[in-house]
Each structure stands twice: as structure tokens, then as C-alpha cells.
mmCIF file of C-alpha atoms in Angstrom:
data_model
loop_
_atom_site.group_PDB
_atom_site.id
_atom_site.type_symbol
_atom_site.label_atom_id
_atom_site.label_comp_id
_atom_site.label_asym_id
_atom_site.label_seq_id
_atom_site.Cartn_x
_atom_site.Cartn_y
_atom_site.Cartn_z
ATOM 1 C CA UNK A 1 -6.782 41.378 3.894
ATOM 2 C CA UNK A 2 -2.938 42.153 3.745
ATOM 3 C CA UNK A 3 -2.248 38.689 2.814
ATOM 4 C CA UNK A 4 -4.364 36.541 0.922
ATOM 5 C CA UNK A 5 -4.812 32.935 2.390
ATOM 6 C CA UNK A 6 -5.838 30.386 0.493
ATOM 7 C CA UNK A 7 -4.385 26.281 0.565
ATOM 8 C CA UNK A 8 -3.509 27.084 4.129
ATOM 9 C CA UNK A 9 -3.545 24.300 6.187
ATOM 10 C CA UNK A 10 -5.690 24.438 9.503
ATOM 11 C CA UNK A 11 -3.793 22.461 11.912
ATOM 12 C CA UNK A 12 -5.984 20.019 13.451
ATOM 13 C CA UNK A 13 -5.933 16.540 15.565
ATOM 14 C CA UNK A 14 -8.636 14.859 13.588
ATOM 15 C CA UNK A 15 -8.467 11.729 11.360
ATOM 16 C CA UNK A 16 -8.550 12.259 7.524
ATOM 17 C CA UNK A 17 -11.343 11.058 5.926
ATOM 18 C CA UNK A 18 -9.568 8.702 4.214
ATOM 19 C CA UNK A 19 -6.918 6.064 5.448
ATOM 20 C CA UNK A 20 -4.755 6.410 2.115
ATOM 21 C CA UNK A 21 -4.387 10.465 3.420
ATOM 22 C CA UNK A 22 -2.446 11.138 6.481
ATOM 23 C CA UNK A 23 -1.659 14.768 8.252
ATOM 24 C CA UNK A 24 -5.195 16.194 6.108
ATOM 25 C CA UNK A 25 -4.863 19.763 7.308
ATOM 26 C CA UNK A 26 -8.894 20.833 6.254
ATOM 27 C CA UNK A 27 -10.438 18.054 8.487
ATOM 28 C CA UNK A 28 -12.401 20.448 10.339
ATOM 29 C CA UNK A 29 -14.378 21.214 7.436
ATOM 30 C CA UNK A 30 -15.472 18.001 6.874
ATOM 31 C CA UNK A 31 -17.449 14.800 8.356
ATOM 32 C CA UNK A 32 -15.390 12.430 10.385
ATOM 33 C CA UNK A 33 -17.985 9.522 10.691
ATOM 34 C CA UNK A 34 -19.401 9.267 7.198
ATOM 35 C CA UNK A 35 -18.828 5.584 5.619
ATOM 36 C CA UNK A 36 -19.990 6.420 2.428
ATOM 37 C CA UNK A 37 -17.142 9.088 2.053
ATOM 38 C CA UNK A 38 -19.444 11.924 1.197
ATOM 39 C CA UNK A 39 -17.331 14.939 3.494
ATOM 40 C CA UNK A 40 -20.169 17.170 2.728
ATOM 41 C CA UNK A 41 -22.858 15.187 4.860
ATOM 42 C CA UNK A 42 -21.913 16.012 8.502
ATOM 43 C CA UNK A 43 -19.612 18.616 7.834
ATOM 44 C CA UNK A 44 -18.894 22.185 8.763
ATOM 45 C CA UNK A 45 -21.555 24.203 7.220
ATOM 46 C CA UNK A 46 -19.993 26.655 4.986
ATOM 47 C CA UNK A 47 -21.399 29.450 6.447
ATOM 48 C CA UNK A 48 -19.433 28.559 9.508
ATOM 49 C CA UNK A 49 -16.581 27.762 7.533
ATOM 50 C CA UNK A 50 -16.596 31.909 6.133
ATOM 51 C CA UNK A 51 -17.603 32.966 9.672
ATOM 52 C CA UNK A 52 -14.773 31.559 10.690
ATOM 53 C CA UNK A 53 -11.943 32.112 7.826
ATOM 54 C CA UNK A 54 -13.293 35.981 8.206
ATOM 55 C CA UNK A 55 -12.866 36.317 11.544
ATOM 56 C CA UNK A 56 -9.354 34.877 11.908
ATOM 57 C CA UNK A 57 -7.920 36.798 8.955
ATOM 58 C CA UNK A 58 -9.054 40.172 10.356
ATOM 59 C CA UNK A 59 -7.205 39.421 14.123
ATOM 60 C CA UNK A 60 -4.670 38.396 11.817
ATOM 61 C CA UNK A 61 -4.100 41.237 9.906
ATOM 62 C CA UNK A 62 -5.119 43.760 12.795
ATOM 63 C CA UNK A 63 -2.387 41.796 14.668
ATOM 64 C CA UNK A 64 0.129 42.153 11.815
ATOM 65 C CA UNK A 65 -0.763 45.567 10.178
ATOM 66 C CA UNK A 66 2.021 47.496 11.307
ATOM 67 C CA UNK A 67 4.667 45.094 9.902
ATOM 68 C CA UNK A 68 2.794 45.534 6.872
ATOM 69 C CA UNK A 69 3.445 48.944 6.850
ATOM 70 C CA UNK A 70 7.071 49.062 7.171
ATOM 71 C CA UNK A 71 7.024 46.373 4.453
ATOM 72 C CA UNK A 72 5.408 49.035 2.555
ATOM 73 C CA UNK A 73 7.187 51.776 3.305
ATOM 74 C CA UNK A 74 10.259 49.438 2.169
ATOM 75 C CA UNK A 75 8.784 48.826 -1.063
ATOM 76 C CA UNK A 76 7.416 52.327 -2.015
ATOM 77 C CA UNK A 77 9.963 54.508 -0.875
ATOM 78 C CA UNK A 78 12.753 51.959 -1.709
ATOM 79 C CA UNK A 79 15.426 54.741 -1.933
ATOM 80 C CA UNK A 80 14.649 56.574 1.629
ATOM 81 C CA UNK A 81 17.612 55.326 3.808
ATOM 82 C CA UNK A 82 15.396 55.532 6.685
ATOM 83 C CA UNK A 83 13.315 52.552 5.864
ATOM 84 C CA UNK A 84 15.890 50.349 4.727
ATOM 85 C CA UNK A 85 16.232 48.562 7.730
ATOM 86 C CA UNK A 86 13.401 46.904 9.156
ATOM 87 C CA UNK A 87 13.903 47.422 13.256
ATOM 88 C CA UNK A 88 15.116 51.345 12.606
ATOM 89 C CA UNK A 89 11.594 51.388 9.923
ATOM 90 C CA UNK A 90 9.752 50.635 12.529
ATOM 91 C CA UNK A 91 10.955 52.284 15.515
ATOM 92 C CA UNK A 92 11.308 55.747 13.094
ATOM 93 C CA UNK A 93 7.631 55.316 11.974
ATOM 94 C CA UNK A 94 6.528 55.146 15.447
ATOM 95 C CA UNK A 95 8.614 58.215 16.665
ATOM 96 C CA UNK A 96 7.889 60.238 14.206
ATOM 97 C CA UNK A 97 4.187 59.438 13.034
ATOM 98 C CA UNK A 98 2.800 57.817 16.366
ATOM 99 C CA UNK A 99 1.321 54.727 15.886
ATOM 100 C CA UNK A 100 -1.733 54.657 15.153
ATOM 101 C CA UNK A 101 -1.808 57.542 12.519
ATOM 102 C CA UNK A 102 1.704 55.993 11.417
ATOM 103 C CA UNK A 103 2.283 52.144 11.924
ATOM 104 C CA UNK A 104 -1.243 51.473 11.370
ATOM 105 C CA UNK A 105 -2.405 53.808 8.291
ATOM 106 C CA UNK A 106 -4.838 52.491 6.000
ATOM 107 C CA UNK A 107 -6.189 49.913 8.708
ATOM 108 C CA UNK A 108 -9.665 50.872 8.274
ATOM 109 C CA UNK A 109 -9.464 50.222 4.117
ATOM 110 C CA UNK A 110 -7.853 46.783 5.286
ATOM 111 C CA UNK A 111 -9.560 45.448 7.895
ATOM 112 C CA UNK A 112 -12.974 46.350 5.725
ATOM 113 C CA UNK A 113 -11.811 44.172 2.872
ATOM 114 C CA UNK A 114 -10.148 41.550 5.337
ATOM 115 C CA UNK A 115 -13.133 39.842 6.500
ATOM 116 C CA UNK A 116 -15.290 39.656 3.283
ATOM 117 C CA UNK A 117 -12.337 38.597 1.468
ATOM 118 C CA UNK A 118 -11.061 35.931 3.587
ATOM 119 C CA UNK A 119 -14.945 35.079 4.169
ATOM 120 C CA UNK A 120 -15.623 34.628 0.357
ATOM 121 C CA UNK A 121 -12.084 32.548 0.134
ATOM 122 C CA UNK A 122 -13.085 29.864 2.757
ATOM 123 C CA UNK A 123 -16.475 29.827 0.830
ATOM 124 C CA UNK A 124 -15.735 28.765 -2.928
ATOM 125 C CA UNK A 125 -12.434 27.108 -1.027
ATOM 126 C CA UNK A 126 -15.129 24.220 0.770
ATOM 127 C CA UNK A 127 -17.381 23.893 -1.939
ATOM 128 C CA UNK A 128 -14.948 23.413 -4.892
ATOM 129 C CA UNK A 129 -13.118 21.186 -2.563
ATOM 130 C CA UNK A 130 -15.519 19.153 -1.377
ATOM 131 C CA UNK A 131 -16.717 19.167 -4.619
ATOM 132 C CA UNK A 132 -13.492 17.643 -6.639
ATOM 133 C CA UNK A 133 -12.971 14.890 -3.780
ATOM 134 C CA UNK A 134 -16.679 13.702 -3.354
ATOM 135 C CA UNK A 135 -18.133 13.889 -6.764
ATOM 136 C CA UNK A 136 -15.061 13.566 -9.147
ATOM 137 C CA UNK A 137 -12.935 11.478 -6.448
ATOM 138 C CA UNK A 138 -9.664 13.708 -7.372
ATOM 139 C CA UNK A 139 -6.685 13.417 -5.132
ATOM 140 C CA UNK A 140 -6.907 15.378 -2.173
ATOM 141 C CA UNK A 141 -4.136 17.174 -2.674
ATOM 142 C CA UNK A 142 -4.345 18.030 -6.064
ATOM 143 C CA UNK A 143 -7.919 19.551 -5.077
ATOM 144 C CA UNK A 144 -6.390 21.557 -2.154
ATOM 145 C CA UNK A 145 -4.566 23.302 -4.777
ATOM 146 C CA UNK A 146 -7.073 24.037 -7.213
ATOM 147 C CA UNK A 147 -9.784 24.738 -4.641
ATOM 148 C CA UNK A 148 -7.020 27.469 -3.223
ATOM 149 C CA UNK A 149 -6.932 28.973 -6.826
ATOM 150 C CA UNK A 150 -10.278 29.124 -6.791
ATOM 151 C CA UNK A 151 -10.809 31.012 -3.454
ATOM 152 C CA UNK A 152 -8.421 33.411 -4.420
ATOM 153 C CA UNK A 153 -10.082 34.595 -7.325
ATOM 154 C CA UNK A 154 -13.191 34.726 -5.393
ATOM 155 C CA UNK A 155 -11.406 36.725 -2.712
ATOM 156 C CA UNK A 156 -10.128 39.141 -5.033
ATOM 157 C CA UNK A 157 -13.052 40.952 -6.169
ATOM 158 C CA UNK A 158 -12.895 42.255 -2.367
ATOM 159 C CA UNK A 159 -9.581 42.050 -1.417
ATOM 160 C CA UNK A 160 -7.853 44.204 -4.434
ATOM 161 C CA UNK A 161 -9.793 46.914 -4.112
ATOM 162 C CA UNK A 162 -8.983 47.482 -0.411
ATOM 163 C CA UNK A 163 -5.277 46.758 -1.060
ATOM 164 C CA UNK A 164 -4.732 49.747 -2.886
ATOM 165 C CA UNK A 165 -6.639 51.989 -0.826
ATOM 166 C CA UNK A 166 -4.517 50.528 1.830
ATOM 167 C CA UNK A 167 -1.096 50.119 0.544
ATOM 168 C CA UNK A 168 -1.380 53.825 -0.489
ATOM 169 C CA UNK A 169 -2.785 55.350 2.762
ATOM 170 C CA UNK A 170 0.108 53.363 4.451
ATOM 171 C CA UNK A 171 2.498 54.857 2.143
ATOM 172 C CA UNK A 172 1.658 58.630 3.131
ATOM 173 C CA UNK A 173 0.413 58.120 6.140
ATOM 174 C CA UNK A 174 -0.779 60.751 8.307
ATOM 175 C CA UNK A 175 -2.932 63.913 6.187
ATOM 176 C CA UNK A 176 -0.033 66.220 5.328
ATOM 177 C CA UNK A 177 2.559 64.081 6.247
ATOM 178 C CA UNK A 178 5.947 65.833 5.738
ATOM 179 C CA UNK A 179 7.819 62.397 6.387
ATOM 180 C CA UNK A 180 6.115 60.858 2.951
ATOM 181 C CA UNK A 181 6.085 64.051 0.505
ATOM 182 C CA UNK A 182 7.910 62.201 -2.364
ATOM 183 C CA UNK A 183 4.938 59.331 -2.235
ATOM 184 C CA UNK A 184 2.678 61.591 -4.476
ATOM 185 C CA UNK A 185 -0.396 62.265 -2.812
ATOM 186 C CA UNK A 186 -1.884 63.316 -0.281
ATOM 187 C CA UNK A 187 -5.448 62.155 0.930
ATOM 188 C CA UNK A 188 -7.836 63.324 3.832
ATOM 189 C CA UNK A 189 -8.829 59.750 5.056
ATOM 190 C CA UNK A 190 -10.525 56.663 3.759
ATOM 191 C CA UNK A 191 -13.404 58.809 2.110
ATOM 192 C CA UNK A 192 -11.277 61.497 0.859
ATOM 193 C CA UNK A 193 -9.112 58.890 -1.413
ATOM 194 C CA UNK A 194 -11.880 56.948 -2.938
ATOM 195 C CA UNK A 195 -12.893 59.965 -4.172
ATOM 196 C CA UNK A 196 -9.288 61.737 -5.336
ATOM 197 C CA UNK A 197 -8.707 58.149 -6.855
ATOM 198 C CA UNK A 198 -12.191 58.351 -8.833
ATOM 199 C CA UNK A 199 -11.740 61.966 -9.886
ATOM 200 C CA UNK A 200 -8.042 62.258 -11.102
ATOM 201 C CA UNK A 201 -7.331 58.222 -12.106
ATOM 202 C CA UNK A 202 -10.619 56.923 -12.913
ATOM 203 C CA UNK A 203 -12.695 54.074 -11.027
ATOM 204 C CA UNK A 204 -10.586 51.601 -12.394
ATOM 205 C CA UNK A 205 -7.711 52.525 -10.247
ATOM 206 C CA UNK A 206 -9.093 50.476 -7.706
ATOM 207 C CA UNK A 207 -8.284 47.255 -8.860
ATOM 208 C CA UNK A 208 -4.416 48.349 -9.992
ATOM 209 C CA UNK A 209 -1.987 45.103 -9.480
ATOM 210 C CA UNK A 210 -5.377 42.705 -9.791
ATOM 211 C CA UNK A 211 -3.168 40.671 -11.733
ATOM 212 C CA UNK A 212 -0.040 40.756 -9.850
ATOM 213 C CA UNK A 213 -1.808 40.102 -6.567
ATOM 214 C CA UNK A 214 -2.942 36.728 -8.315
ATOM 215 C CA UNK A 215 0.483 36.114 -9.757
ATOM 216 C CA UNK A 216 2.080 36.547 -5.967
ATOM 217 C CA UNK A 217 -0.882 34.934 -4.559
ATOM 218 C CA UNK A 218 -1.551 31.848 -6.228
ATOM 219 C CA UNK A 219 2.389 30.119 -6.093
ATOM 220 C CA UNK A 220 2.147 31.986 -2.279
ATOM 221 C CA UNK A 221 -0.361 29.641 -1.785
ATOM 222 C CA UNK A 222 1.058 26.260 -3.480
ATOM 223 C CA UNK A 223 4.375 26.633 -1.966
ATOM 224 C CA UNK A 224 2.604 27.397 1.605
ATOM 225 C CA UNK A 225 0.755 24.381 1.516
ATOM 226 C CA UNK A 226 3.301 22.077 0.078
ATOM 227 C CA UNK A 227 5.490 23.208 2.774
ATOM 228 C CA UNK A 228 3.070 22.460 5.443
ATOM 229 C CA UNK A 229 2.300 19.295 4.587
ATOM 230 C CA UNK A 230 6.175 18.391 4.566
ATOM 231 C CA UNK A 231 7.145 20.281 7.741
ATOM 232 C CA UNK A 232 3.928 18.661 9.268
ATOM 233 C CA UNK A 233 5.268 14.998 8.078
ATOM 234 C CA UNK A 234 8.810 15.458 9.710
ATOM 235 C CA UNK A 235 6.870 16.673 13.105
ATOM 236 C CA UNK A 236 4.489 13.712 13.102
ATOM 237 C CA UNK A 237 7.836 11.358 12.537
ATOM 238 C CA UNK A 238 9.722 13.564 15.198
ATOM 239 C CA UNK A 239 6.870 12.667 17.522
ATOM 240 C CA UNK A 240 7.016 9.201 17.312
ATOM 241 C CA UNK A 241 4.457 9.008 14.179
ATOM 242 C CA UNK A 242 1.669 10.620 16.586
ATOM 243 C CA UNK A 243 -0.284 13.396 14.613
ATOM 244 C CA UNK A 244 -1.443 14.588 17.912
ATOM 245 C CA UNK A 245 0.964 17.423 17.369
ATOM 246 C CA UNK A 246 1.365 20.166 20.634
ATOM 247 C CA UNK A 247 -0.300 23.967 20.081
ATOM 248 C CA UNK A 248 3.332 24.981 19.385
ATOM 249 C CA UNK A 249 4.144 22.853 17.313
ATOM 250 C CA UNK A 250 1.554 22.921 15.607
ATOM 251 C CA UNK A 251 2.187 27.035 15.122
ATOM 252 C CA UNK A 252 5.418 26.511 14.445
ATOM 253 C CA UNK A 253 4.984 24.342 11.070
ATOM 254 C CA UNK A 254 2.582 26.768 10.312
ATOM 255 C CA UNK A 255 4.283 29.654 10.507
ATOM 256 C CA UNK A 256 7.417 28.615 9.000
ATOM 257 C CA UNK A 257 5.593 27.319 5.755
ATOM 258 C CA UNK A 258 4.029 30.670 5.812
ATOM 259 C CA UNK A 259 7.484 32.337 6.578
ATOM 260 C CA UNK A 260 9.259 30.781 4.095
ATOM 261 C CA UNK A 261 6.135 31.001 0.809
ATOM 262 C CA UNK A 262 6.577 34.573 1.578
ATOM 263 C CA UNK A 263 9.758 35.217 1.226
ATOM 264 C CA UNK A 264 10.117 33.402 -2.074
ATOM 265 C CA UNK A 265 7.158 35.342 -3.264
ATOM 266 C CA UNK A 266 8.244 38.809 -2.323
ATOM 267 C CA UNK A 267 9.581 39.939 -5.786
ATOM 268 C CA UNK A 268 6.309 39.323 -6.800
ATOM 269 C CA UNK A 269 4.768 41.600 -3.679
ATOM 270 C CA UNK A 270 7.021 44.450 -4.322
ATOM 271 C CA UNK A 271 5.678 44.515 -8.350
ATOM 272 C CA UNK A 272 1.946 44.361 -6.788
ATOM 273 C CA UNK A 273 3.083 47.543 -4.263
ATOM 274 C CA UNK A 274 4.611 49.607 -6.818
ATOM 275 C CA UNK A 275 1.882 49.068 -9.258
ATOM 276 C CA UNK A 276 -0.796 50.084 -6.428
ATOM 277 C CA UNK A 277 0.854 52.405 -4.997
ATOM 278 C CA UNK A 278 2.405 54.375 -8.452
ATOM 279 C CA UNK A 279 0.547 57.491 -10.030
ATOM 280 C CA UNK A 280 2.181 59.516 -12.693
ATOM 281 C CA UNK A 281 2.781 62.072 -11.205
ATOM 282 C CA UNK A 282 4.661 60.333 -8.415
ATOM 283 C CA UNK A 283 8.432 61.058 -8.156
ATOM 284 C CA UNK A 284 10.774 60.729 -5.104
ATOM 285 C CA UNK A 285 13.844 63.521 -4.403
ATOM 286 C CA UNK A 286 15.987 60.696 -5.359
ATOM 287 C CA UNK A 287 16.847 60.616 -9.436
ATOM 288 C CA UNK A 288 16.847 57.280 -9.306
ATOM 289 C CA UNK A 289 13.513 56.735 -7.963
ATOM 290 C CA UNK A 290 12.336 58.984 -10.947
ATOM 291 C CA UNK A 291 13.955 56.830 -12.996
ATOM 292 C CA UNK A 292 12.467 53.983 -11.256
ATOM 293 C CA UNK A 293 9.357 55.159 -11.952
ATOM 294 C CA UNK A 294 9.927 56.047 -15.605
ATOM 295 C CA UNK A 295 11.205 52.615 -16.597
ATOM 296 C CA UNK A 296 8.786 50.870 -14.448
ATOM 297 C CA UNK A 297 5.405 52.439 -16.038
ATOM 298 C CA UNK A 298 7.389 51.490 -19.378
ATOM 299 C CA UNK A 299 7.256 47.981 -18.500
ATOM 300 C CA UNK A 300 4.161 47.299 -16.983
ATOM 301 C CA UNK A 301 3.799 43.586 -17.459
ATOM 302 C CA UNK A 302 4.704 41.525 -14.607
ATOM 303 C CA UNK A 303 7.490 39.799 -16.440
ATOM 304 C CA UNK A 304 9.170 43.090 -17.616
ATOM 305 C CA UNK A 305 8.397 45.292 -14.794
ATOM 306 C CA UNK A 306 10.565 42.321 -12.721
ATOM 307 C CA UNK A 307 13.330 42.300 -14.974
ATOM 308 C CA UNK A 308 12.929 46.347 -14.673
ATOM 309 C CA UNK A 309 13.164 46.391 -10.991
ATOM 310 C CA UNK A 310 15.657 43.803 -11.486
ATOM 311 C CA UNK A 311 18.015 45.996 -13.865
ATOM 312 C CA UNK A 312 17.931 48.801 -11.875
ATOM 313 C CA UNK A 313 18.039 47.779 -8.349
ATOM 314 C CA UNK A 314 19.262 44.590 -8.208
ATOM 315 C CA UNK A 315 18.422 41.773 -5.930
ATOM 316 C CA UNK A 316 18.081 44.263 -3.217
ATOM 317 C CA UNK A 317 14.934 45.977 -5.003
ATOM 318 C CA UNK A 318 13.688 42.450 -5.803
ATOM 319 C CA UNK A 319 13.465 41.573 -2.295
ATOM 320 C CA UNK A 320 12.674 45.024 -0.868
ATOM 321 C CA UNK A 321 10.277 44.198 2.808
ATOM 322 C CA UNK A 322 11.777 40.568 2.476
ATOM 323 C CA UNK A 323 12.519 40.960 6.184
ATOM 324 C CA UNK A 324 9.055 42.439 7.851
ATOM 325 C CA UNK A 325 7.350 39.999 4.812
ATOM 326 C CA UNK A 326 9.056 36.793 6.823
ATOM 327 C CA UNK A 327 7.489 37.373 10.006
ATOM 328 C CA UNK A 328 4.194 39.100 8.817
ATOM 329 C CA UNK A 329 3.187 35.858 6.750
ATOM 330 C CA UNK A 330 4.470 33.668 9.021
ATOM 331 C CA UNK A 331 3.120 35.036 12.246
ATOM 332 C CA UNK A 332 -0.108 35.876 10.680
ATOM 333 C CA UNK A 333 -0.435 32.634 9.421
ATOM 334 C CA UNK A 334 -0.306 30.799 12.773
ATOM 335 C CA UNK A 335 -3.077 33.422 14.477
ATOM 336 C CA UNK A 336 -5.031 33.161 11.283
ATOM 337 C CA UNK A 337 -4.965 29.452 11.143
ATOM 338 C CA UNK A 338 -5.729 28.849 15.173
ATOM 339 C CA UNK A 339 -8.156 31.234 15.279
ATOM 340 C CA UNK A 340 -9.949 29.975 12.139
ATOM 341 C CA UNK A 341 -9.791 26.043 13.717
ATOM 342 C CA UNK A 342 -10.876 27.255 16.982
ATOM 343 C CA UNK A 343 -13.848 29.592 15.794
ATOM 344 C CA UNK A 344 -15.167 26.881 13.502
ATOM 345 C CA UNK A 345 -14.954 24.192 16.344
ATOM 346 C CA UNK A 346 -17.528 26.848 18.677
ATOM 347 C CA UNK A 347 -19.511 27.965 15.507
ATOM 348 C CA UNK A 348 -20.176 24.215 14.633
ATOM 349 C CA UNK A 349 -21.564 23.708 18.492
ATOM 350 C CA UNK A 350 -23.563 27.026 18.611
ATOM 351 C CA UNK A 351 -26.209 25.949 15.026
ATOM 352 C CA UNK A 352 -27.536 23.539 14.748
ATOM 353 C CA UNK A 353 -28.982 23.385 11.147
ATOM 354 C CA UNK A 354 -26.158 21.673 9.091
ATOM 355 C CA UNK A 355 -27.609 22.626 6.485
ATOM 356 C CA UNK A 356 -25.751 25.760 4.722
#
């Protein structure tokens, strides 16, 4: 998945569970009717709940995957004046690489880790959820955030690997692209950089920026939520304290808590690109993209390497894709989210064992 979701809220017009909670963004996932409390009796079966999660982050990011890519190409190839500007990005990629072969390289590595990883998210997201609020009786939203940490490090294991096969194979683009000779390789498909990667880097390359995808991940997903919840508060009160909030509405608050997460997490994106997307060999025409490089491979910790970027780019390298980032997190969020309470909503009337 291109972006990790995790304490997003699913926008929904059912009653919280409990009367002290109001605007609960997760009550599809649990039991409306149950007097005893206990949201796990009656509620979504998790397997619907990962059916569902998976299915609406891969329309998401199919929907959003060539946005992705000029955030990318932004972020890799920082020094290209070509790709400095998002609409003339976009419109160049698709003139001179096509689009699917340019806008939407690497979409088979991403929509291949999009569904298990959003899947596996939703998953350990219910049950540590349910979990804190019925059995240690935690505040709800304190255990939206924790149960978002601890989706995200079960969607990791499947969503890091496919992010670097992804981010790089967006990066070139096309086999023997000459547009992208300065990115520093060159692979022959999916198959044919799985096994470059293994043979010149080592396995291991695979999970490159594991722990800057957390560190852009896990405040992406705080700051999303708490944003949602406040935007969603000002809508109820704008509609005359009615949480029966319209469809666009509704994908409005969404999207603009996504919007705006993303764009205060972007320095933290553009150290997870660099790091996936660097080898050490790699060096741009431009000298200071060599130097770039150099200084960035010196400072590899998140902290440093930021303060690196920082140093010698400036607030413009910091927030390198900041524009494509805005809408792809934002507009992603609101299919992602729909789809996810819709899907649930036909998956919970299709089984009828309640039982997962």
C-alpha cells in the first residue's frame, strides 16, 4: 500500500457504543445493541473487517498511484527541473513515458502488498481495540491510537517490502528508460528486481526505510485521527448537532484530516524515499545530487539524515512531493474509508457465522 492507514476514522451514521463517546468513527466494527458493553459480541467479524480494509486500500491506491509517482519522482530526482512542479511532473511523465509504463510503474509491486497489508492492519487494529475498551475499559480514544500503532507494525512486515520494490520501479520507470538514467538502475520488471536487489544488495534490501516508514507512519496516523475527530465535531455542530453527516461531508472531513497529516509528515516521507530508493552506486548529473547522496548515506539515522536533507536543501528538500502528497492522502483517504464502510456493511449481510 502507498500509504499506510491505520487510526483512520470510517465515517459512519451509527451510535457509539457508549453515551459518554460521541462522533465514534469505528462503529461499524462493533455491536450496536449489546447492554453489557462487550463490542466484540455482535460485531463485525474480523475477517470481514480485513476483507474489507484490503479491498478499499487497493481501489485506493490503484486510484491514487500515479500521484504517487510524481511524488516520487519529486523526491528521488529532487534536482531534475522537470519534476519540480507537480501539474508539468505529471503531464511530462505522461508524454514522455505513457501512462501506464510511466505514471503507473511499480503498480504491480504495490497493489500486491496493498491488500495484505491493509488486510493485516484492520486485523490486529479490531482485536487490540476491542481488546483495550472491553477487557481493560481504556478510553476509547486513547485505544484508537495504540490499536493504530499496533496495526501498523503488523502491516509492515507486508507493506515495506513492496514499498521499495515500488518506489524504485516508479523511480526508473519504463526498462531502459532514458528519462531516469541518473536513478541508478535499471530493472527488467517486477521479477527482474527482486532478483538484481538479492544479488548485488543482499535480501535485506527489501525492508530499507522499515524504520522510517514507522517513524512517518505512526504520527501520520495520530495527527489523521485527531484531526478527524475535530473536523468531524465542528460538522456535527455546523449541522445543527446531527451526526447524520451527508456523503460529502462526510468525505470532506475525511480527506482534509488525511490532507493535512500528510503534509506535516512529508519530511519524514521524503527520508523513507531516499533511503528506499538510494544504492551506492546511485549518482544524478547534478553535483549536488552526488553530494546529496554522499552526505545522506553519512547520516543514515532518521534524525541526522533530516537535518542532512535539511542543510543542504533547505525547506524545499524537506517538503519535496508536499504538493501531489496533499491530495494523494487526502483523496485516498476518502475512497479508502467509503469503500472500507460500505464493503463491511455488504460483507456483514452476506455470512452469517459471527464468529471469526
Amino acid at each position: 500500500m502507498s500509504q499506510s492507514y491505520t487510526a483512520s476514522a470510517i465515517p459512519t451514521g451509527f451510535p457509539p457504543h457508549r453515551d459518554s463517546h460521541h462522533g465514534d468513527p469505528h462503529a461499524a466494527c462493533r455491536n450496536q445493541n449489546t447492554a453489557n458493553d462487550d463490542t466484540t459480541l455482535g460485531a463485525s467479524p474480523i475477517l470481514s473487517c480485513m476483507l474489507a480494509g484490503g479491498f478499499g486500500g487497493s481501489v485506493g491506491d490503484t486510484a491514487m498511484h500515479s500521484l504517487d509517482t510524481v511524488k516520487t519522482r519529486q523526491q528521488g530526482l529532487l534536482f531534475n527541473p522537470k519534476y519540480q512542479n507537480m501539474v508539468r511532473a505529471y503531464a511530462t511523465i505522461f508524454r514522455e513515458e505513457g501512462f501506464f509504463r510511466g505514471l503507473y510503474g511499480g503498480y504491480t509491486p504495490a497493489i500486491l502488498g496493498s491488500f495484505p497489508s491493509t488486510a493485516a492492519f484492520f486485523g490486529a487494529y479490531e482485536l487490540s481495540k476491542r481488546f483495550m475498551i472491553n477487557d481493560l475499559h481504556m478510553n476509547d480514544t486513547i485505544s484508537y491510537l495504540i490499536a493504530g500503532t499496533v496495526g501498523d507494525l503488523a502491516l509492515s512486515v507486508f507493506y515495506v517490502p513492496s514499498e521499495v520494490l515500488k518506489t524504485r520501479l516508479q523511480l526508473q520507470g519504463r526498462y531502459n528508460n532514458p528519462y531516469t538514467k541518473g536513478c541508478g538502475y535499471n530493472y527488467n520488471g517486477l521479477r527482474d528486481a527482486v532478483r538484481s536487489i538479492a544479488a548485488k544488495e543482499g535480501i535485506s534490501t527489501l525492508t530499507y526505510g522499515y524504520k522510517e516508514t514507522l517513524f512517518r507512519d505512526l504520527p501520520f496516523s495520530a495527527l489523521q485521527l485527531a484531526f478527524y475527530e475535530k473536523f468531524r465535531q465542528l460538522a456535527i455542530l455546523y449541522n445543527k448537532n446531527s451526526d447524520d453527516l451527508d456523503l460529502p461531508t462526510e468525505l470532506l472531513t475525511g480527506a482534509a484530516a488525511g490532507g493535512l497529516a500528510g503534509v506535516m509528515t512529508t519530511p519524514l516521507d521524503v527520508i523513507k524515499t531516499r533511503i528506499q530508493t538510494a544504492t551506492l552506486d546511485t549518482a544524478g548529473s547534478h553535483k549536488k545530487s552526488v553530494a546529496a547522496s554522499t552526505h545522506f548515506f553519512k547520516r543514515f539515522s532518521t534524525l541526522n539524515a533530516l537535518h542532512s536533507i535539511y542543510k543542504l536543501e533547505g525547506v524545499v528538500g524537506m517538503f519535496s512531493g508536499v504538493g501531489p502528497r496533499f491530495i494523494w492522502t487526502g483523496v485516498q483517504s476518502s475512497i479508502m474509508l467509503l469503500l472500507y464502510q460500505v464493503s463491511l456493511k455488504k460483507l456483514d449481510a452476506m455470512m452469517t457465522n459471527k464468529d471469526f
